[in-house]
Amino acid sequence: MLNIGFVDVGKWEAAGDYIGYRLDGQDSDANQIMLDVPNALYAFARGDAVLYLGKTARSIRRRYVGYCRPGKRQRTNLRCHRNIKAALAQGVDIRILVFTPISQLRYADFEINLAAGLEDSLIRAFDPPWNGRERGQPITEEAEREEAEETEAEPTDAALADDIQPEARASATALATFTVVLGPTYYDKGFLNPGVEASRHLGKDGDPIRILFDDGSEPVISRINRTANRTGAVRVVGRNQQIATWFQRRFKEGDTVQGRVLDPHSILLLAP
């Protein structure tokens, strides 16, 4: 799984009568953002064995609420919750791996959902035992058709310990400020280059980055690219059309946009 882009971000833990998760991967700050990426894949593993593989159209953070505190009619949530608790009771370490593709893959004018395209093939290849069976074959969550809507109950304490809300980040003191002049390429394609000085405060090449907007627009989760500019300064690459749409609805071409670096993985753009 790791060879195809999954990242080991954490593990499941007992939390009273329920379960929770702890992000103890190599870069917990970057992993926090990965939990908020929509259209993601995730897996539960014991050592090299893949026990379960699932997909969420929303975000992994929201999806895991159902695993922590499953509803009475949520078959997938109940099955995984029960299996995880049983494994933890036996002292087995259940790792959480996530795959959050942030790419520019498109067909004509349409973005390709890479996670959705891979799910069936990966389940056939790894044959995870916790995915349930239909005619002897493992099945996907979508095929199982939950009988009830996902619960919106609050996550367990263990999950909340790792949950840093974007609103809290937006109110934090800036590490650096920058300006971007909306030339034709920036305005039409949503490119974002915060400059050399601001880039000193941002993460490494390939890290996820959350673009926040001070007018309350939905954040965009993209990636840091440090190879596009000869100076090594950051370029935000991925889901740029969403950034371009925000520019076009609030600015004119040639306008200047103010930005702030809140932390190594968060940028705040200011509306006019």
PDB file of C-alpha atoms in Angstrom:
ATOM      1  CA  MET A   1       0.000   0.000   0.000  1.00  0.00           C
ATOM      2  CA  LEU A   2       2.805   2.392   0.869  1.00  0.00           C
ATOM      3  CA  ASN A   3       4.401   1.795  -2.534  1.00  0.00           C
ATOM      4  CA  ILE A   4       1.341   3.159  -4.359  1.00  0.00           C
ATOM      5  CA  GLY A   5       0.984   6.325  -2.285  1.00  0.00           C
ATOM      6  CA  PHE A   6      -0.813   5.374   0.922  1.00  0.00           C
ATOM      7  CA  VAL A   7       0.581   7.065   4.054  1.00  0.00           C
ATOM      8  CA  ASP A   8       0.686   5.515   7.530  1.00  0.00           C
ATOM      9  CA  VAL A   9      -0.855   8.271   9.650  1.00  0.00           C
ATOM     10  CA  GLY A  10      -1.909   6.683  12.923  1.00  0.00           C
ATOM     11  CA  LYS A  11      -3.562   3.884  14.835  1.00  0.00           C
ATOM     12  CA  TRP A  12      -6.807   2.927  16.525  1.00  0.00           C
ATOM     13  CA  GLU A  13      -7.077   3.110  20.315  1.00  0.00           C
ATOM     14  CA  ALA A  14      -9.619   2.051  22.919  1.00  0.00           C
ATOM     15  CA  ALA A  15     -11.632   4.995  24.293  1.00  0.00           C
ATOM     16  CA  GLY A  16     -13.909   3.728  27.048  1.00  0.00           C
ATOM     17  CA  ASP A  17     -16.859   1.908  25.502  1.00  0.00           C
ATOM     18  CA  TYR A  18     -15.902   3.196  22.071  1.00  0.00           C
ATOM     19  CA  ILE A  19     -12.745   3.575  19.984  1.00  0.00           C
ATOM     20  CA  GLY A  20     -10.721   6.554  18.828  1.00  0.00           C
ATOM     21  CA  TYR A  21      -7.691   7.180  16.666  1.00  0.00           C
ATOM     22  CA  ARG A  22      -4.321   8.745  17.333  1.00  0.00           C
ATOM     23  CA  LEU A  23      -2.217  10.428  14.649  1.00  0.00           C
ATOM     24  CA  ASP A  24       1.308   9.287  15.419  1.00  0.00           C
ATOM     25  CA  GLY A  25       2.684   9.134  11.882  1.00  0.00           C
ATOM     26  CA  GLN A  26       5.911  10.717  10.695  1.00  0.00           C
ATOM     27  CA  ASP A  27       4.460  14.198  10.093  1.00  0.00           C
ATOM     28  CA  SER A  28       1.375  14.690  12.253  1.00  0.00           C
ATOM     29  CA  ASP A  29       0.829  18.294  11.083  1.00  0.00           C
ATOM     30  CA  ALA A  30       0.649  17.244   7.435  1.00  0.00           C
ATOM     31  CA  ASN A  31      -1.441  14.203   8.363  1.00  0.00           C
ATOM     32  CA  GLN A  32      -4.009  16.438  10.046  1.00  0.00           C
ATOM     33  CA  ILE A  33      -4.736  18.032   6.684  1.00  0.00           C
ATOM     34  CA  MET A  34      -4.909  14.686   4.879  1.00  0.00           C
ATOM     35  CA  LEU A  35      -7.878  13.722   7.079  1.00  0.00           C
ATOM     36  CA  ASP A  36      -9.845  16.639   5.618  1.00  0.00           C
ATOM     37  CA  VAL A  37      -9.287  15.797   1.927  1.00  0.00           C
ATOM     38  CA  PRO A  38     -12.514  14.730   0.158  1.00  0.00           C
ATOM     39  CA  ASN A  39     -12.625  11.687  -2.146  1.00  0.00           C
ATOM     40  CA  ALA A  40     -10.038   9.688  -0.241  1.00  0.00           C
ATOM     41  CA  LEU A  41      -9.208   6.027   0.302  1.00  0.00           C
ATOM     42  CA  TYR A  42      -8.165   4.537   3.616  1.00  0.00           C
ATOM     43  CA  ALA A  43      -7.085   1.147   4.920  1.00  0.00           C
ATOM     44  CA  PHE A  44      -6.752  -0.621   8.263  1.00  0.00           C
ATOM     45  CA  ALA A  45      -3.711  -2.885   8.495  1.00  0.00           C
ATOM     46  CA  ARG A  46      -2.054  -5.335  10.873  1.00  0.00           C
ATOM     47  CA  GLY A  47       1.594  -5.428   9.937  1.00  0.00           C
ATOM     48  CA  ASP A  48       1.713  -6.144   6.200  1.00  0.00           C
ATOM     49  CA  ALA A  49      -1.861  -7.498   6.107  1.00  0.00           C
ATOM     50  CA  VAL A  50      -4.592  -5.194   4.780  1.00  0.00           C
ATOM     51  CA  LEU A  51      -7.714  -5.899   6.851  1.00  0.00           C
ATOM     52  CA  TYR A  52     -10.094  -3.307   5.431  1.00  0.00           C
ATOM     53  CA  LEU A  53     -10.189  -0.806   2.584  1.00  0.00           C
ATOM     54  CA  GLY A  54     -12.759   1.945   2.191  1.00  0.00           C
ATOM     55  CA  LYS A  55     -13.532   5.179   0.349  1.00  0.00           C
ATOM     56  CA  THR A  56     -15.201   8.388   1.467  1.00  0.00           C
ATOM     57  CA  ALA A  57     -16.591  11.156  -0.725  1.00  0.00           C
ATOM     58  CA  ARG A  58     -16.531  13.626   2.173  1.00  0.00           C
ATOM     59  CA  SER A  59     -13.403  13.376   4.334  1.00  0.00           C
ATOM     60  CA  ILE A  60     -11.727  10.709   6.408  1.00  0.00           C
ATOM     61  CA  ARG A  61     -12.206  12.772   9.567  1.00  0.00           C
ATOM     62  CA  ARG A  62     -15.985  12.845   9.090  1.00  0.00           C
ATOM     63  CA  ARG A  63     -16.099   9.228   7.964  1.00  0.00           C
ATOM     64  CA  TYR A  64     -14.319   7.987  11.084  1.00  0.00           C
ATOM     65  CA  VAL A  65     -16.991   9.406  13.377  1.00  0.00           C
ATOM     66  CA  GLY A  66     -19.145   6.455  12.321  1.00  0.00           C
ATOM     67  CA  TYR A  67     -16.413   3.976  13.179  1.00  0.00           C
ATOM     68  CA  CYS A  68     -15.823   5.536  16.597  1.00  0.00           C
ATOM     69  CA  ARG A  69     -19.537   5.597  17.542  1.00  0.00           C
ATOM     70  CA  PRO A  70     -21.543   3.537  15.030  1.00  0.00           C
ATOM     71  CA  GLY A  71     -25.296   3.901  14.639  1.00  0.00           C
ATOM     72  CA  LYS A  72     -27.473   0.873  15.354  1.00  0.00           C
ATOM     73  CA  ARG A  73     -28.292   0.238  11.680  1.00  0.00           C
ATOM     74  CA  GLN A  74     -24.900   1.030  10.148  1.00  0.00           C
ATOM     75  CA  ARG A  75     -23.650  -2.383   9.143  1.00  0.00           C
ATOM     76  CA  THR A  76     -20.217  -1.368   7.861  1.00  0.00           C
ATOM     77  CA  ASN A  77     -19.525   0.877  10.842  1.00  0.00           C
ATOM     78  CA  LEU A  78     -20.667  -1.759  13.324  1.00  0.00           C
ATOM     79  CA  ARG A  79     -18.611  -4.506  11.693  1.00  0.00           C
ATOM     80  CA  CYS A  80     -15.398  -2.457  11.585  1.00  0.00           C
ATOM     81  CA  HIS A  81     -15.985  -1.070  15.094  1.00  0.00           C
ATOM     82  CA  ARG A  82     -16.434  -4.605  16.434  1.00  0.00           C
ATOM     83  CA  ASN A  83     -13.381  -5.953  14.595  1.00  0.00           C
ATOM     84  CA  ILE A  84     -11.155  -3.089  15.716  1.00  0.00           C
ATOM     85  CA  LYS A  85     -12.236  -3.419  19.364  1.00  0.00           C
ATOM     86  CA  ALA A  86     -11.606  -7.183  19.285  1.00  0.00           C
ATOM     87  CA  ALA A  87      -8.136  -6.693  17.827  1.00  0.00           C
ATOM     88  CA  LEU A  88      -7.245  -4.023  20.392  1.00  0.00           C
ATOM     89  CA  ALA A  89      -8.449  -6.280  23.226  1.00  0.00           C
ATOM     90  CA  GLN A  90      -5.939  -8.879  22.010  1.00  0.00           C
ATOM     91  CA  GLY A  91      -3.127  -6.331  21.990  1.00  0.00           C
ATOM     92  CA  VAL A  92      -3.007  -6.105  18.182  1.00  0.00           C
ATOM     93  CA  ASP A  93      -1.862  -2.806  16.695  1.00  0.00           C
ATOM     94  CA  ILE A  94      -4.257  -1.657  13.936  1.00  0.00           C
ATOM     95  CA  ARG A  95      -2.623   0.985  11.741  1.00  0.00           C
ATOM     96  CA  ILE A  96      -4.490   3.569   9.659  1.00  0.00           C
ATOM     97  CA  LEU A  97      -3.269   4.234   6.117  1.00  0.00           C
ATOM     98  CA  VAL A  98      -4.729   6.961   3.901  1.00  0.00           C
ATOM     99  CA  PHE A  99      -4.562   7.800   0.208  1.00  0.00           C
ATOM    100  CA  THR A 100      -5.509  11.387  -0.580  1.00  0.00           C
ATOM    101  CA  PRO A 101      -4.759  12.071  -4.252  1.00  0.00           C
ATOM    102  CA  ILE A 102      -4.509  15.773  -5.031  1.00  0.00           C
ATOM    103  CA  SER A 103      -3.843  15.739  -8.746  1.00  0.00           C
ATOM    104  CA  GLN A 104      -4.537  17.580 -11.973  1.00  0.00           C
ATOM    105  CA  LEU A 105      -5.964  14.512 -13.728  1.00  0.00           C
ATOM    106  CA  ARG A 106      -8.800  15.601 -15.991  1.00  0.00           C
ATOM    107  CA  TYR A 107     -10.805  14.294 -18.934  1.00  0.00           C
ATOM    108  CA  ALA A 108     -11.938  17.203 -21.100  1.00  0.00           C
ATOM    109  CA  ASP A 109     -13.416  19.656 -18.583  1.00  0.00           C
ATOM    110  CA  PHE A 110     -13.941  17.064 -15.859  1.00  0.00           C
ATOM    111  CA  GLU A 111     -11.700  16.177 -12.924  1.00  0.00           C
ATOM    112  CA  ILE A 112     -10.987  12.453 -12.532  1.00  0.00           C
ATOM    113  CA  ASN A 113     -11.726  10.952  -9.099  1.00  0.00           C
ATOM    114  CA  LEU A 114      -8.645   8.769  -8.711  1.00  0.00           C
ATOM    115  CA  ALA A 115      -9.730   7.301  -5.366  1.00  0.00           C
ATOM    116  CA  ALA A 116     -13.032   6.079  -6.797  1.00  0.00           C
ATOM    117  CA  GLY A 117     -11.263   4.601  -9.804  1.00  0.00           C
ATOM    118  CA  LEU A 118      -8.825   2.614  -7.671  1.00  0.00           C
ATOM    119  CA  GLU A 119     -11.126   1.284  -4.968  1.00  0.00           C
ATOM    120  CA  ASP A 120     -12.512  -1.795  -6.738  1.00  0.00           C
ATOM    121  CA  SER A 121      -9.120  -2.815  -8.143  1.00  0.00           C
ATOM    122  CA  LEU A 122      -7.391  -2.528  -4.775  1.00  0.00           C
ATOM    123  CA  ILE A 123     -10.098  -4.523  -3.007  1.00  0.00           C
ATOM    124  CA  ARG A 124      -9.796  -7.288  -5.592  1.00  0.00           C
ATOM    125  CA  ALA A 125      -5.995  -7.277  -5.280  1.00  0.00           C
ATOM    126  CA  PHE A 126      -5.733  -7.250  -1.466  1.00  0.00           C
ATOM    127  CA  ASP A 127      -8.936  -9.181  -0.644  1.00  0.00           C
ATOM    128  CA  PRO A 128      -9.339  -7.502   2.799  1.00  0.00           C
ATOM    129  CA  PRO A 129     -11.234  -9.831   5.176  1.00  0.00           C
ATOM    130  CA  TRP A 130     -13.148  -7.059   6.981  1.00  0.00           C
ATOM    131  CA  ASN A 131     -14.842  -5.827   3.786  1.00  0.00           C
ATOM    132  CA  GLY A 132     -17.569  -8.447   3.982  1.00  0.00           C
ATOM    133  CA  ARG A 133     -18.471 -10.867   1.226  1.00  0.00           C
ATOM    134  CA  GLU A 134     -20.957 -11.154  -1.610  1.00  0.00           C
ATOM    135  CA  ARG A 135     -20.897 -14.455  -3.491  1.00  0.00           C
ATOM    136  CA  GLY A 136     -17.542 -15.130  -1.891  1.00  0.00           C
ATOM    137  CA  GLN A 137     -15.980 -11.851  -3.076  1.00  0.00           C
ATOM    138  CA  PRO A 138     -15.041  -8.796  -0.951  1.00  0.00           C
ATOM    139  CA  ILE A 139     -17.400  -5.860  -1.450  1.00  0.00           C
ATOM    140  CA  THR A 140     -17.062  -2.102  -1.268  1.00  0.00           C
ATOM    141  CA  GLU A 141     -18.833   0.209   1.167  1.00  0.00           C
ATOM    142  CA  GLU A 142     -20.814   1.727  -1.683  1.00  0.00           C
ATOM    143  CA  ALA A 143     -22.067  -1.690  -2.756  1.00  0.00           C
ATOM    144  CA  GLU A 144     -23.133  -2.468   0.798  1.00  0.00           C
ATOM    145  CA  ARG A 145     -25.494   0.541   0.890  1.00  0.00           C
ATOM    146  CA  GLU A 146     -25.718   1.697   4.480  1.00  0.00           C
ATOM    147  CA  GLU A 147     -29.295   1.510   5.795  1.00  0.00           C
ATOM    148  CA  ALA A 148     -28.968   4.760   7.739  1.00  0.00           C
ATOM    149  CA  GLU A 149     -27.276   8.090   7.184  1.00  0.00           C
ATOM    150  CA  GLU A 150     -23.853   8.613   8.745  1.00  0.00           C
ATOM    151  CA  THR A 151     -24.181   9.739  12.340  1.00  0.00           C
ATOM    152  CA  GLU A 152     -23.052  13.256  13.098  1.00  0.00           C
ATOM    153  CA  ALA A 153     -22.169  12.467  16.715  1.00  0.00           C
ATOM    154  CA  GLU A 154     -19.077  14.086  18.126  1.00  0.00           C
ATOM    155  CA  PRO A 155     -15.802  12.159  17.766  1.00  0.00           C
ATOM    156  CA  THR A 156     -14.250  10.508  20.787  1.00  0.00           C
ATOM    157  CA  ASP A 157     -11.759  12.354  22.964  1.00  0.00           C
ATOM    158  CA  ALA A 158      -8.857  10.636  21.178  1.00  0.00           C
ATOM    159  CA  ALA A 159     -10.112  11.893  17.829  1.00  0.00           C
ATOM    160  CA  LEU A 160     -10.769  15.390  19.157  1.00  0.00           C
ATOM    161  CA  ALA A 161      -7.213  15.618  20.432  1.00  0.00           C
ATOM    162  CA  ASP A 162      -6.056  15.512  16.814  1.00  0.00           C
ATOM    163  CA  ASP A 163      -8.831  17.702  15.384  1.00  0.00           C
ATOM    164  CA  ILE A 164      -7.629  21.259  14.771  1.00  0.00           C
ATOM    165  CA  GLN A 165     -10.403  23.228  13.115  1.00  0.00           C
ATOM    166  CA  PRO A 166      -9.625  25.532  10.157  1.00  0.00           C
ATOM    167  CA  GLU A 167     -11.409  28.413  11.933  1.00  0.00           C
ATOM    168  CA  ALA A 168      -8.910  28.207  14.785  1.00  0.00           C
ATOM    169  CA  ARG A 169      -6.034  28.282  12.306  1.00  0.00           C
ATOM    170  CA  ALA A 170      -7.494  31.336  10.566  1.00  0.00           C
ATOM    171  CA  SER A 171      -7.368  33.333  13.796  1.00  0.00           C
ATOM    172  CA  ALA A 172      -3.757  32.390  14.544  1.00  0.00           C
ATOM    173  CA  THR A 173      -0.869  34.852  14.306  1.00  0.00           C
ATOM    174  CA  ALA A 174       0.688  34.877  10.829  1.00  0.00           C
ATOM    175  CA  LEU A 175       4.231  33.577  10.374  1.00  0.00           C
ATOM    176  CA  ALA A 176       4.576  35.674   7.204  1.00  0.00           C
ATOM    177  CA  THR A 177       2.527  37.827   4.852  1.00  0.00           C
ATOM    178  CA  PHE A 178       2.655  38.064   1.058  1.00  0.00           C
ATOM    179  CA  THR A 179       0.883  39.598  -1.934  1.00  0.00           C
ATOM    180  CA  VAL A 180      -0.032  38.082  -5.287  1.00  0.00           C
ATOM    181  CA  VAL A 181      -0.813  40.128  -8.391  1.00  0.00           C
ATOM    182  CA  LEU A 182      -3.510  38.415 -10.437  1.00  0.00           C
ATOM    183  CA  GLY A 183      -1.968  38.258 -13.879  1.00  0.00           C
ATOM    184  CA  PRO A 184      -3.810  36.316 -16.602  1.00  0.00           C
ATOM    185  CA  THR A 185      -2.356  32.920 -15.634  1.00  0.00           C
ATOM    186  CA  TYR A 186      -3.030  33.366 -11.921  1.00  0.00           C
ATOM    187  CA  TYR A 187      -6.514  34.727 -12.523  1.00  0.00           C
ATOM    188  CA  ASP A 188      -7.565  32.062 -15.046  1.00  0.00           C
ATOM    189  CA  LYS A 189      -5.794  28.999 -13.635  1.00  0.00           C
ATOM    190  CA  GLY A 190      -5.574  29.676  -9.892  1.00  0.00           C
ATOM    191  CA  PHE A 191      -1.802  29.421  -9.547  1.00  0.00           C
ATOM    192  CA  LEU A 192      -0.494  30.572  -6.195  1.00  0.00           C
ATOM    193  CA  ASN A 193       3.165  31.444  -5.577  1.00  0.00           C
ATOM    194  CA  PRO A 194       3.549  33.075  -2.134  1.00  0.00           C
ATOM    195  CA  GLY A 195       7.170  34.075  -2.818  1.00  0.00           C
ATOM    196  CA  VAL A 196      10.601  33.222  -1.458  1.00  0.00           C
ATOM    197  CA  GLU A 197      10.254  34.823   1.981  1.00  0.00           C
ATOM    198  CA  ALA A 198       6.853  33.300   2.757  1.00  0.00           C
ATOM    199  CA  SER A 199       8.061  29.939   1.429  1.00  0.00           C
ATOM    200  CA  ARG A 200      10.667  29.745   4.189  1.00  0.00           C
ATOM    201  CA  HIS A 201       7.813  29.157   6.614  1.00  0.00           C
ATOM    202  CA  LEU A 202       6.021  26.499   4.551  1.00  0.00           C
ATOM    203  CA  GLY A 203       6.418  22.712   4.467  1.00  0.00           C
ATOM    204  CA  LYS A 204       8.455  20.448   2.256  1.00  0.00           C
ATOM    205  CA  ASP A 205       7.876  19.466  -1.348  1.00  0.00           C
ATOM    206  CA  GLY A 206       4.867  17.165  -1.679  1.00  0.00           C
ATOM    207  CA  ASP A 207       3.249  18.096   1.638  1.00  0.00           C
ATOM    208  CA  PRO A 208      -0.479  18.885   1.663  1.00  0.00           C
ATOM    209  CA  ILE A 209      -1.458  22.490   2.262  1.00  0.00           C
ATOM    210  CA  ARG A 210      -4.805  23.980   3.242  1.00  0.00           C
ATOM    211  CA  ILE A 211      -5.841  27.221   1.510  1.00  0.00           C
ATOM    212  CA  LEU A 212      -8.261  29.114   3.766  1.00  0.00           C
ATOM    213  CA  PHE A 213     -10.363  32.135   2.853  1.00  0.00           C
ATOM    214  CA  ASP A 214     -11.293  34.852   5.325  1.00  0.00           C
ATOM    215  CA  ASP A 215     -14.781  35.251   3.849  1.00  0.00           C
ATOM    216  CA  GLY A 216     -15.799  31.781   5.005  1.00  0.00           C
ATOM    217  CA  SER A 217     -15.541  30.043   1.627  1.00  0.00           C
ATOM    218  CA  GLU A 218     -14.853  26.310   1.754  1.00  0.00           C
ATOM    219  CA  PRO A 219     -11.112  25.629   2.168  1.00  0.00           C
ATOM    220  CA  VAL A 220      -9.149  24.063  -0.675  1.00  0.00           C
ATOM    221  CA  ILE A 221      -6.637  21.340   0.108  1.00  0.00           C
ATOM    222  CA  SER A 222      -3.761  21.303  -2.346  1.00  0.00           C
ATOM    223  CA  ARG A 223      -0.057  20.357  -2.355  1.00  0.00           C
ATOM    224  CA  ILE A 224       3.255  22.131  -1.955  1.00  0.00           C
ATOM    225  CA  ASN A 225       5.509  22.033  -5.005  1.00  0.00           C
ATOM    226  CA  ARG A 226       9.091  23.255  -4.595  1.00  0.00           C
ATOM    227  CA  THR A 227      10.378  22.134  -8.002  1.00  0.00           C
ATOM    228  CA  ALA A 228       8.304  24.377 -10.284  1.00  0.00           C
ATOM    229  CA  ASN A 229      10.253  27.533  -9.325  1.00  0.00           C
ATOM    230  CA  ARG A 230      14.030  27.672  -9.809  1.00  0.00           C
ATOM    231  CA  THR A 231      14.432  29.352  -6.427  1.00  0.00           C
ATOM    232  CA  GLY A 232      12.760  26.451  -4.612  1.00  0.00           C
ATOM    233  CA  ALA A 233       9.959  28.793  -3.563  1.00  0.00           C
ATOM    234  CA  VAL A 234       6.561  27.176  -3.080  1.00  0.00           C
ATOM    235  CA  ARG A 235       3.963  26.825  -5.793  1.00  0.00           C
ATOM    236  CA  VAL A 236       0.544  25.527  -4.762  1.00  0.00           C
ATOM    237  CA  VAL A 237      -0.353  22.750  -7.217  1.00  0.00           C
ATOM    238  CA  GLY A 238      -3.623  20.810  -7.165  1.00  0.00           C
ATOM    239  CA  ARG A 239      -7.288  21.841  -7.256  1.00  0.00           C
ATOM    240  CA  ASN A 240      -6.177  25.178  -8.686  1.00  0.00           C
ATOM    241  CA  GLN A 241      -9.463  25.684 -10.530  1.00  0.00           C
ATOM    242  CA  GLN A 242     -11.211  26.058  -7.178  1.00  0.00           C
ATOM    243  CA  ILE A 243      -8.730  28.799  -6.246  1.00  0.00           C
ATOM    244  CA  ALA A 244      -9.234  30.455  -9.650  1.00  0.00           C
ATOM    245  CA  THR A 245     -12.997  30.452  -9.123  1.00  0.00           C
ATOM    246  CA  TRP A 246     -12.547  32.211  -5.780  1.00  0.00           C
ATOM    247  CA  PHE A 247     -10.285  34.841  -7.425  1.00  0.00           C
ATOM    248  CA  GLN A 248     -12.727  35.436 -10.277  1.00  0.00           C
ATOM    249  CA  ARG A 249     -15.749  35.899  -8.013  1.00  0.00           C
ATOM    250  CA  ARG A 250     -14.053  38.511  -5.812  1.00  0.00           C
ATOM    251  CA  PHE A 251     -11.336  40.257  -7.852  1.00  0.00           C
ATOM    252  CA  LYS A 252     -10.606  41.632 -11.294  1.00  0.00           C
ATOM    253  CA  GLU A 253      -7.607  40.594 -13.364  1.00  0.00           C
ATOM    254  CA  GLY A 254      -4.632  42.707 -12.262  1.00  0.00           C
ATOM    255  CA  ASP A 255      -5.848  43.110  -8.679  1.00  0.00           C
ATOM    256  CA  THR A 256      -3.571  42.338  -5.722  1.00  0.00           C
ATOM    257  CA  VAL A 257      -4.501  39.599  -3.247  1.00  0.00           C
ATOM    258  CA  GLN A 258      -3.190  39.632   0.314  1.00  0.00           C
ATOM    259  CA  GLY A 259      -2.160  36.358   1.951  1.00  0.00           C
ATOM    260  CA  ARG A 260      -0.857  35.067   5.274  1.00  0.00           C
ATOM    261  CA  VAL A 261       1.133  31.971   6.168  1.00  0.00           C
ATOM    262  CA  LEU A 262      -0.511  30.646   9.337  1.00  0.00           C
ATOM    263  CA  ASP A 263       1.640  27.537   9.777  1.00  0.00           C
ATOM    264  CA  PRO A 264       3.756  25.265   7.540  1.00  0.00           C
ATOM    265  CA  HIS A 265       0.619  23.743   6.021  1.00  0.00           C
ATOM    266  CA  SER A 266      -1.940  26.575   6.033  1.00  0.00           C
ATOM    267  CA  ILE A 267      -2.320  29.763   3.979  1.00  0.00           C
ATOM    268  CA  LEU A 268      -5.094  32.334   4.474  1.00  0.00           C
ATOM    269  CA  LEU A 269      -6.201  34.470   1.527  1.00  0.00           C
ATOM    270  CA  LEU A 270      -7.993  37.745   2.263  1.00  0.00           C
ATOM    271  CA  ALA A 271     -11.078  38.853   0.357  1.00  0.00           C
ATOM    272  CA  PRO A 272     -11.191  42.501  -0.822  1.00  0.00           C
TER     273      PRO A 272
END
